CSV table of C-alpha atoms in Angstrom, one decimal:
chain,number,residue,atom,x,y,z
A,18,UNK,CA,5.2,37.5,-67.3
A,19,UNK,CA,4.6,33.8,-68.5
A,20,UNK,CA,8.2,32.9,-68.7
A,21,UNK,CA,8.5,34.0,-65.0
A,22,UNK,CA,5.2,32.7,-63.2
A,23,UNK,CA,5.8,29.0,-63.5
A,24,UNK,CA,9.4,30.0,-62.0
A,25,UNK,CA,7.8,31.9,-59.3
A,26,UNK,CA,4.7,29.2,-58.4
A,27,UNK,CA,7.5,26.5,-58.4
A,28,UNK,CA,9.7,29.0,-55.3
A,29,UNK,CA,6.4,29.9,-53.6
A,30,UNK,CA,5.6,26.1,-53.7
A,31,UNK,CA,8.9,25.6,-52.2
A,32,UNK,CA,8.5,27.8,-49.3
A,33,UNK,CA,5.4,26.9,-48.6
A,34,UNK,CA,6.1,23.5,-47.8
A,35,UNK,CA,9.6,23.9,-46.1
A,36,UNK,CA,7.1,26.4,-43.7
A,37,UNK,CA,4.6,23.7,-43.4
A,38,UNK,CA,7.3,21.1,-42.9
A,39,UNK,CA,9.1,23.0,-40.1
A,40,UNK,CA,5.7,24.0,-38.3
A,41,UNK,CA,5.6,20.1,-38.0
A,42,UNK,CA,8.3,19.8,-35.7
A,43,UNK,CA,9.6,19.7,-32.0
A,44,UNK,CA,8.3,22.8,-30.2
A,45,UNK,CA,5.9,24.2,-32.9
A,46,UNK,CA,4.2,20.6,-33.8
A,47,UNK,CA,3.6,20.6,-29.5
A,48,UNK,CA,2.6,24.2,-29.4
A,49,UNK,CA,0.5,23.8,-32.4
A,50,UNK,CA,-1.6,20.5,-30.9
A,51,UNK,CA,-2.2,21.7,-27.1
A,52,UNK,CA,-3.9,24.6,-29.3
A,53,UNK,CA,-6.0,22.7,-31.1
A,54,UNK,CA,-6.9,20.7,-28.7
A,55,UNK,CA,-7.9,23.4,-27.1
A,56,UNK,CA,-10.1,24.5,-29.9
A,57,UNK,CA,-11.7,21.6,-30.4
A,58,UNK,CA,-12.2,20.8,-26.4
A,59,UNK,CA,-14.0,24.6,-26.6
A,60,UNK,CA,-16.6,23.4,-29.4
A,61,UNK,CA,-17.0,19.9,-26.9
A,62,UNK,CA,-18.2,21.8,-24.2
A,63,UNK,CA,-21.0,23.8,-26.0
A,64,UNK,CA,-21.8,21.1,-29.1
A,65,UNK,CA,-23.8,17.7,-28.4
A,66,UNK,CA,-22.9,14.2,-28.8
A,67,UNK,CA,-26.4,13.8,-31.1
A,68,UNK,CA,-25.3,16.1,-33.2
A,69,UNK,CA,-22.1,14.8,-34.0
A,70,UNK,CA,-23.4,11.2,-34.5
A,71,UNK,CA,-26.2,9.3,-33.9
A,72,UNK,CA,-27.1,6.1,-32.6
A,73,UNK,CA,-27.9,4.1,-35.8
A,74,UNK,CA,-23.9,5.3,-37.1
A,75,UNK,CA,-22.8,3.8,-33.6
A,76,UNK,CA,-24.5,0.7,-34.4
A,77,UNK,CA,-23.2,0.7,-37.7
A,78,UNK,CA,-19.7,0.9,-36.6
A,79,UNK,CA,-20.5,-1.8,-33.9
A,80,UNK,CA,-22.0,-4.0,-37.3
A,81,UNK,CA,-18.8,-3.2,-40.1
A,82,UNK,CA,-16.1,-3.4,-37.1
A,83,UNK,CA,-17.0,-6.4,-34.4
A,84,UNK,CA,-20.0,-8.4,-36.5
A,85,UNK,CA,-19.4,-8.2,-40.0
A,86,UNK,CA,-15.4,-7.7,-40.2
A,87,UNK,CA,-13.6,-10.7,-41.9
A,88,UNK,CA,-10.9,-12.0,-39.3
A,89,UNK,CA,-7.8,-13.2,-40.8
A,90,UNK,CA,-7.0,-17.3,-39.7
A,91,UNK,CA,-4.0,-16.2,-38.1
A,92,UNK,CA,-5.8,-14.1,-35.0
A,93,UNK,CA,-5.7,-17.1,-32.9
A,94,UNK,CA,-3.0,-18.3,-33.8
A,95,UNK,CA,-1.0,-14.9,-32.6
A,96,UNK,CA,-3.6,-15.0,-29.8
A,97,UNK,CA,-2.7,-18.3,-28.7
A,98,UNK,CA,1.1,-17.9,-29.1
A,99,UNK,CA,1.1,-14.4,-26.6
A,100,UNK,CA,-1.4,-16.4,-24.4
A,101,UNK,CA,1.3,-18.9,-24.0
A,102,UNK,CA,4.5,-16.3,-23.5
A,103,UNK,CA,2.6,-14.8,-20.6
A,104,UNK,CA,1.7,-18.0,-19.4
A,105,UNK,CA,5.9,-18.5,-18.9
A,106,UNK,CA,6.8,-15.3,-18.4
A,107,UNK,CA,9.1,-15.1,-15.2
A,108,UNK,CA,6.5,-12.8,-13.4
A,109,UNK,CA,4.2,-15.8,-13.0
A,110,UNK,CA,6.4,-17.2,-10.8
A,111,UNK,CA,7.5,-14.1,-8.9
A,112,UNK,CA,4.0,-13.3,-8.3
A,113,UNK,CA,0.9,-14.3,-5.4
A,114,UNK,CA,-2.1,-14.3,-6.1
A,115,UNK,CA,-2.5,-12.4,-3.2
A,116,UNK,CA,-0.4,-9.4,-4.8
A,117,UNK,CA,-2.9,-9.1,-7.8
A,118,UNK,CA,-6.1,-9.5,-5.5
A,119,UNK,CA,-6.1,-8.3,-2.4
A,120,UNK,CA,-8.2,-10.5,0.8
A,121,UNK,CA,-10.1,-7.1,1.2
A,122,UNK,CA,-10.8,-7.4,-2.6
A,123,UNK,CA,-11.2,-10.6,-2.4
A,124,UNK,CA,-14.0,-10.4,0.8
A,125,UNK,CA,-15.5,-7.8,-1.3
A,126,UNK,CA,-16.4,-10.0,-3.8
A,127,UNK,CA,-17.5,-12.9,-1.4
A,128,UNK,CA,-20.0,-10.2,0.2
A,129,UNK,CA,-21.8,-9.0,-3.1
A,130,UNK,CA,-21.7,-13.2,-4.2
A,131,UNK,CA,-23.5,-13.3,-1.0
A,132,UNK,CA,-26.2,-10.9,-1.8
A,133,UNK,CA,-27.7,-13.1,-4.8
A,134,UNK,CA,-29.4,-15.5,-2.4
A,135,UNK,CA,-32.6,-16.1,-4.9
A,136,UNK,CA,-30.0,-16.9,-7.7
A,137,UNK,CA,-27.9,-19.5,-5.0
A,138,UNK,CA,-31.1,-21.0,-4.1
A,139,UNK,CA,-32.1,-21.2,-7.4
A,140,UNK,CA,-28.9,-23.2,-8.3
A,141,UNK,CA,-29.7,-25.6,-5.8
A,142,UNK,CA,-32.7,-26.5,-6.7
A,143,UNK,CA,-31.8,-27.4,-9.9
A,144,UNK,CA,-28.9,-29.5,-9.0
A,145,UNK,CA,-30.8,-31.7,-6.7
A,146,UNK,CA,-33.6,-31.9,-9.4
A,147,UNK,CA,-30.8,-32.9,-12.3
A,148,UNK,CA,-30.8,-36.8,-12.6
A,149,UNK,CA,-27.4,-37.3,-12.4
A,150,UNK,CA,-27.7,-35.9,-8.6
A,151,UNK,CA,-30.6,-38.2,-7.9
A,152,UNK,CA,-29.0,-41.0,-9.6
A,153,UNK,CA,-25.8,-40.1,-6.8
A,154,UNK,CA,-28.0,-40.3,-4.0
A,155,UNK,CA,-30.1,-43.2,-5.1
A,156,UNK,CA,-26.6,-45.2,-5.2
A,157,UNK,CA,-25.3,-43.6,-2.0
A,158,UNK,CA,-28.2,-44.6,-0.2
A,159,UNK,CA,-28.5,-48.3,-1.4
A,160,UNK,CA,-24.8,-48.7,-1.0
A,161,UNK,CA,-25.1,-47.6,2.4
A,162,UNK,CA,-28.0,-49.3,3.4
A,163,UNK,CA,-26.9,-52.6,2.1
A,164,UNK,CA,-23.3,-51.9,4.2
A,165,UNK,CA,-25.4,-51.2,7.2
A,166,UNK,CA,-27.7,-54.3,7.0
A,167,UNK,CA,-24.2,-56.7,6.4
A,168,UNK,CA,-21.5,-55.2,8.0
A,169,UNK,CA,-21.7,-51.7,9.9
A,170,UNK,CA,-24.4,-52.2,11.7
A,171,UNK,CA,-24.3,-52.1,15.7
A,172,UNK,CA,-25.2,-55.8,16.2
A,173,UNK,CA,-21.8,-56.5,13.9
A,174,UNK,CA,-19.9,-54.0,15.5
A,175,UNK,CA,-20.7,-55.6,18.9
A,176,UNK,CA,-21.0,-59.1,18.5
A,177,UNK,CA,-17.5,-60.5,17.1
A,178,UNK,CA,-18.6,-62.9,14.3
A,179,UNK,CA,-22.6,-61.7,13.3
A,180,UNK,CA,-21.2,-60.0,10.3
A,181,UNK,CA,-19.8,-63.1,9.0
A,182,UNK,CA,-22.7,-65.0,10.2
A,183,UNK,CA,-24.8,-62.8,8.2
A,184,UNK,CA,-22.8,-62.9,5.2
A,185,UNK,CA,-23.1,-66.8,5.5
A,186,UNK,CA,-26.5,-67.2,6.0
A,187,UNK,CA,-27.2,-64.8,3.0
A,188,UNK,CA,-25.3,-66.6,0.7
A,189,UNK,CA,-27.0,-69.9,1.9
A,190,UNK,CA,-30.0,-68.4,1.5
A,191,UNK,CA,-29.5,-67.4,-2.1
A,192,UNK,CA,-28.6,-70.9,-2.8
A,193,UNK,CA,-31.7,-72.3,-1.0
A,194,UNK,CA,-33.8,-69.8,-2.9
A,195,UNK,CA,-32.1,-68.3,-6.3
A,196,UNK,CA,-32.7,-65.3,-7.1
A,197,UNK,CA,-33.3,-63.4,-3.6
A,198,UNK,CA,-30.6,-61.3,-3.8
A,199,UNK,CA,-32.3,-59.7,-6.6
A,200,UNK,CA,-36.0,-60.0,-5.0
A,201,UNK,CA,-33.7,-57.8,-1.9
A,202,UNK,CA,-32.2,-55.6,-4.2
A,203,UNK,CA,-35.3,-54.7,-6.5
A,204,UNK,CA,-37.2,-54.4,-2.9
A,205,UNK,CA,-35.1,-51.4,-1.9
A,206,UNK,CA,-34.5,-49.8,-5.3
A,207,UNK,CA,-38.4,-49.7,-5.2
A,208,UNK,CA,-38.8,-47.8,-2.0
A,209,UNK,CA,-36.1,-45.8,-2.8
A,210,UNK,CA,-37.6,-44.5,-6.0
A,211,UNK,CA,-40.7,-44.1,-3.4
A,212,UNK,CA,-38.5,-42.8,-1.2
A,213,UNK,CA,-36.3,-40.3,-3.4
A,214,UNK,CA,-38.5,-37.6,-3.8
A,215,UNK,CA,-38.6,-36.6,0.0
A,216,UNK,CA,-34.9,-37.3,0.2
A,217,UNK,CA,-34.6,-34.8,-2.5
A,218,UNK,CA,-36.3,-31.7,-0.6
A,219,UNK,CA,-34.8,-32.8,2.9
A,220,UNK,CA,-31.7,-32.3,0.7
A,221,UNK,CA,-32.6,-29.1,-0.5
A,222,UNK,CA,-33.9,-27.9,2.8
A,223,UNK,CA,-30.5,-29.2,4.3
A,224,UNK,CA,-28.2,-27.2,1.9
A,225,UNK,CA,-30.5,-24.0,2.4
A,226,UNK,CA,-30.3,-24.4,6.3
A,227,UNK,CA,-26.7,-25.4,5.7
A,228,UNK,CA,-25.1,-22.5,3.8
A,229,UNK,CA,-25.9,-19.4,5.3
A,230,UNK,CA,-23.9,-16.3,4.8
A,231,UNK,CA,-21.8,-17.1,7.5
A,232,UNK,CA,-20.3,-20.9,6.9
A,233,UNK,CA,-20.2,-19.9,2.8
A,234,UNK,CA,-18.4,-16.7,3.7
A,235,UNK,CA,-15.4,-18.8,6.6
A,236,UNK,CA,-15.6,-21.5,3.6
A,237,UNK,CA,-14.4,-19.1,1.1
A,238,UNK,CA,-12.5,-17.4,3.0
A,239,UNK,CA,-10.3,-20.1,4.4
A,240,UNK,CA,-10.0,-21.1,0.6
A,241,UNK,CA,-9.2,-18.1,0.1
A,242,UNK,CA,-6.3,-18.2,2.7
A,243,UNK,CA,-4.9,-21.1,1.4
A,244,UNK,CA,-4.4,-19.8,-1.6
A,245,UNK,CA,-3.7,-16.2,-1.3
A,246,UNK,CA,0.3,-16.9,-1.4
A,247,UNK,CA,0.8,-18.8,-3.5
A,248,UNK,CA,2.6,-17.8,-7.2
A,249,UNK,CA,0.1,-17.7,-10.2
A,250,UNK,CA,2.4,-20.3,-11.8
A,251,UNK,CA,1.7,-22.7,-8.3
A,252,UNK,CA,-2.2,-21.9,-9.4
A,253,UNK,CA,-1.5,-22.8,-13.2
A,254,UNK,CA,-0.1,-26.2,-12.5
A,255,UNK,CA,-1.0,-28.4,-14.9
A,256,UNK,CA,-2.2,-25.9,-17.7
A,257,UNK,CA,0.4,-26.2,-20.3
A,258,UNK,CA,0.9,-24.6,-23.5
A,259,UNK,CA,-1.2,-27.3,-25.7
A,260,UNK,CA,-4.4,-26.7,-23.6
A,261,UNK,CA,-3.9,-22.9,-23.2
A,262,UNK,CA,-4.1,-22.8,-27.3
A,263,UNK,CA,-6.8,-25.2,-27.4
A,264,UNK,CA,-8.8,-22.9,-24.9
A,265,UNK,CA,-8.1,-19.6,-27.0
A,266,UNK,CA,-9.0,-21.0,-30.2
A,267,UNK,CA,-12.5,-22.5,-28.5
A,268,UNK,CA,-13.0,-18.4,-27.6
A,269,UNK,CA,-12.3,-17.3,-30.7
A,270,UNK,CA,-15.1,-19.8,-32.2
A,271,UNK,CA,-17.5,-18.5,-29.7
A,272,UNK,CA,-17.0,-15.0,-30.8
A,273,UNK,CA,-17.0,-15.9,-34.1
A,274,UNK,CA,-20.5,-17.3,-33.7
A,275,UNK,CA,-21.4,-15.1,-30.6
A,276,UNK,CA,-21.0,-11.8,-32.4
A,277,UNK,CA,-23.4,-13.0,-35.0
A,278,UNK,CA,-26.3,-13.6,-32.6
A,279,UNK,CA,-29.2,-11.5,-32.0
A,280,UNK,CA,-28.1,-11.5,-28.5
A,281,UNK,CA,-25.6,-9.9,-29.2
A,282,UNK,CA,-27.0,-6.5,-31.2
A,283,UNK,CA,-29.6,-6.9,-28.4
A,284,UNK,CA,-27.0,-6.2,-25.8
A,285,UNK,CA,-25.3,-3.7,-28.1
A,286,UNK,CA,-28.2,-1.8,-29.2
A,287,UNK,CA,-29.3,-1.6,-25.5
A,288,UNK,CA,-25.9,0.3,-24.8
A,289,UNK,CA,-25.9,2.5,-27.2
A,290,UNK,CA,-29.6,3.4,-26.8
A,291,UNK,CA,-28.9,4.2,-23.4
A,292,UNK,CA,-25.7,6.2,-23.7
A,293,UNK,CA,-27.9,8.6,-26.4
A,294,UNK,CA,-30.7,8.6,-23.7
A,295,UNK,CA,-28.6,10.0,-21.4
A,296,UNK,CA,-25.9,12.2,-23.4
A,297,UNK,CA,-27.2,13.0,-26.9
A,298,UNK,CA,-28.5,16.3,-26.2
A,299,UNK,CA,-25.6,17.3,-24.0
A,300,UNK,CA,-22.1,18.7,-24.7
A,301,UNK,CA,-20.0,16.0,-25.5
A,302,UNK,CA,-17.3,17.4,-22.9
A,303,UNK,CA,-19.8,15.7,-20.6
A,304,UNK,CA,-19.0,12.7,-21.6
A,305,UNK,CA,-15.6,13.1,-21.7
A,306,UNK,CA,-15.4,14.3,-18.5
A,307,UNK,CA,-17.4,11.3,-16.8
A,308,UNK,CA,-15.1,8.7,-18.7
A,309,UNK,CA,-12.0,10.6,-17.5
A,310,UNK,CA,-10.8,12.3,-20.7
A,311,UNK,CA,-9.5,15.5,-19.5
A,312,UNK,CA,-7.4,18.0,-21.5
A,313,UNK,CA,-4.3,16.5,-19.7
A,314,UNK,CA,-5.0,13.2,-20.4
A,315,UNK,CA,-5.3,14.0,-24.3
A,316,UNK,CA,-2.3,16.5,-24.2
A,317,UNK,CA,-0.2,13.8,-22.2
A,318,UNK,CA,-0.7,11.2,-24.8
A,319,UNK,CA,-0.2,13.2,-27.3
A,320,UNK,CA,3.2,14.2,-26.1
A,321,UNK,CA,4.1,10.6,-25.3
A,322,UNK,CA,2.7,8.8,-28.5
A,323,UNK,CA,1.9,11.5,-31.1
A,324,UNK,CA,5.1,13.5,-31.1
A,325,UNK,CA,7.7,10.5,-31.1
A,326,UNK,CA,5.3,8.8,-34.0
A,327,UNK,CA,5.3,12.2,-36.2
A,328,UNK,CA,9.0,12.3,-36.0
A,329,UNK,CA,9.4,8.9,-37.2
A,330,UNK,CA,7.5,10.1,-40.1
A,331,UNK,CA,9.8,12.9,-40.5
A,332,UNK,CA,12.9,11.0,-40.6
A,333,UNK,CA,11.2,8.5,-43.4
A,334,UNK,CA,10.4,11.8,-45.7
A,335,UNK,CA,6.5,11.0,-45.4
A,336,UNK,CA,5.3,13.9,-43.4
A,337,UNK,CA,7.2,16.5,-46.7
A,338,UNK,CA,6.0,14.2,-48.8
A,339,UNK,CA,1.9,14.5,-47.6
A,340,UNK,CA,2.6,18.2,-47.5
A,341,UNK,CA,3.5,18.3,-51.1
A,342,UNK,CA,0.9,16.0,-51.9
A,343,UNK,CA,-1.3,18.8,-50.2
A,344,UNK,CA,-0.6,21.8,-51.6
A,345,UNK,CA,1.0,20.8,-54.8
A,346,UNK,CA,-2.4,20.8,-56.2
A,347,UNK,CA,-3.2,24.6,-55.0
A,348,UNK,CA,0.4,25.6,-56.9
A,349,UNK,CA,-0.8,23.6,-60.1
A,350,UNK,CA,-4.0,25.0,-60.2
A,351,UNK,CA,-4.9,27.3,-62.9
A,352,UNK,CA,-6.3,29.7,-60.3
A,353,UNK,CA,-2.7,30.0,-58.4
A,354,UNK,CA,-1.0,30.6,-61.9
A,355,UNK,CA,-3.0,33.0,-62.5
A,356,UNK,CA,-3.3,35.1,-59.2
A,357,UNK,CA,0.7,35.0,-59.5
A,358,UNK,CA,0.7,36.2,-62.9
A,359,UNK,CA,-1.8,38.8,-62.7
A,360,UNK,CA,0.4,39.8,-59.6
């Protein structure tokens, strides 16, 4: 019986893994999926989500895979180069923007923009209270005024020759008494600065009065319009390759520094949290179902990616080779020898 076990381990062996191999393929491989699917769909619909992971293993997933995972130099590189064929890609020039976003879309948008009115205001407020705005209507003013006084004003305007007059006599005057440009100049720039704050709030109250709903929503609009056919290469005019790439590499240093923030785990924690708060304790078909992931969807892609994947790996010998790999240590066993010898 010893000469003819290993003989009869190796032919079982053999079998064994030309069944396995065959089960593997075409019709059987499909038949055999769509029922485990099935299977494993039937223990999704009675087992829940907490119970097959929790939220600290979510978050440490989130940590090892997005936080904490080294990122080869080249990522931006490859993301910059794709970045750049799409940017050429014929469709951009077959294409409106119109066709990607539709003007009902688009008013959509516009009409929930609209309904963040304490956000808007609160922009506008802190515009006019930046200095560089102040600064702006400071100079517009004194520009302006001194315009007015010299040359726009309606005596000028309506008696040929008073604006040169005026310009004479100031220049005479400067020379009689030096310096009183600068006296007239400091003069206003001191009741401006008096003057600026009120400016300031009749500015603010202005731009409040001035965009309501309805001129922000025909001003958008009518942007809107005079854009909505033209090509998405019209709109990307002037972005060329160089500063597409400088662009994607800047947003691949923020996330580089961004995913390290507490900010971020914040946000991420806050997700997770939630999504446990609402589907740990139920069957974790319920959340398949709410996200879409029917049994067609998984049998579909299965079929379309799966199947043609698998049989790639049958052609290159690795599927027989991980079923030897498999069982070959059953058939080697001391056990298996010597259930078939005893036999």
């Amino acid at each position: 019986m010893s000469k003819t076990a290993p003989s009869l381990v190796d032919t079982l062996f053999e079998a064994h893994v030309k069944h396995e191999v065959a089960a593997l393929k075409g019709a059987k491989l499909k038949k055999f999926l769509e029922q485990e699917v099935d299977e494993l769909l039937g223990y999704a619909e009675k087992v829940p989500l907490g119970r097959l992971i929790s939220p600290e293993q979510v978050m440490g997933v989130i940590k090892r895979i997005a936080v904490n995972m080294e990122l080869d130099a080249g990522i931006p590189e490859l993301a910059a180069e794709m970045a750049a064929e799409v940017l050429k890609a014929p469709v951009q020039a077959d294409t409106t923007l119109g066709e990607i976003l539709s003007r009902e879309q688009a008013s959509g948008f516009i009409e929930e923009a609209l309904e963040l009115r304490q956000q808007r205001e609160r922009i506008i407020s802190e515009i006019m209270a930046h200095p560089v705005y102040q600064e702006l209507v400071s100079n517009v003013v004194y520009h302006g005024l001194v315009n007015y006084l010299y040359e726009d004003n309606l005596i000028t305007r309506s008696v040929p020759g008073v604006g040169s007059v005026m310009k004479f006599g100031k220049k005479m005057a400067n020379k009689a008494v030096p310096g009183l440009d600068e006296t007239f100049e400091r003069r206003i720039k001191a009741w401006l600065a008096e003057s600026l704050p009120g400016l300031i709030v009749r500015s603010e109250q202005f731009l409040h009065r001035a965009l309501t709903d309805d001129e922000l929503r025909d001003s958008v609009m009518a942007a809107w319009v005079s854009l909505e056919n033209q090509t998405i290469a019209e709109l990307q005019d002037g972005l060329g390759e160089v500063e597409l790439q400088e662009f994607v590499v800047l947003g691949y240093d923020f996330w580089l520094n961004f995913r390290k923030t507490a900010y971020f785990e914040g946000c991420a924690r806050a997700v997770v949290e939630r999504l446990f708060a609402k589907y740990g304790d139920r069957p974790v078909m319920d959340l398949l179902n709410d996200i879409g992931v029917t049994r067609d969807v998984i049998v579909t892609e299965i079929a379309e990616l799966g199947l043609p994947i698998i049989d790639v790996l049958h052609k290159e010998g690795y599927v027989e080779a991980l079923v030897r790999r498999r069982l070959g240590s059953f058939y080697k066993s001391a056990a298996a020898k010597k259930l078939l010898a005893e036999g």
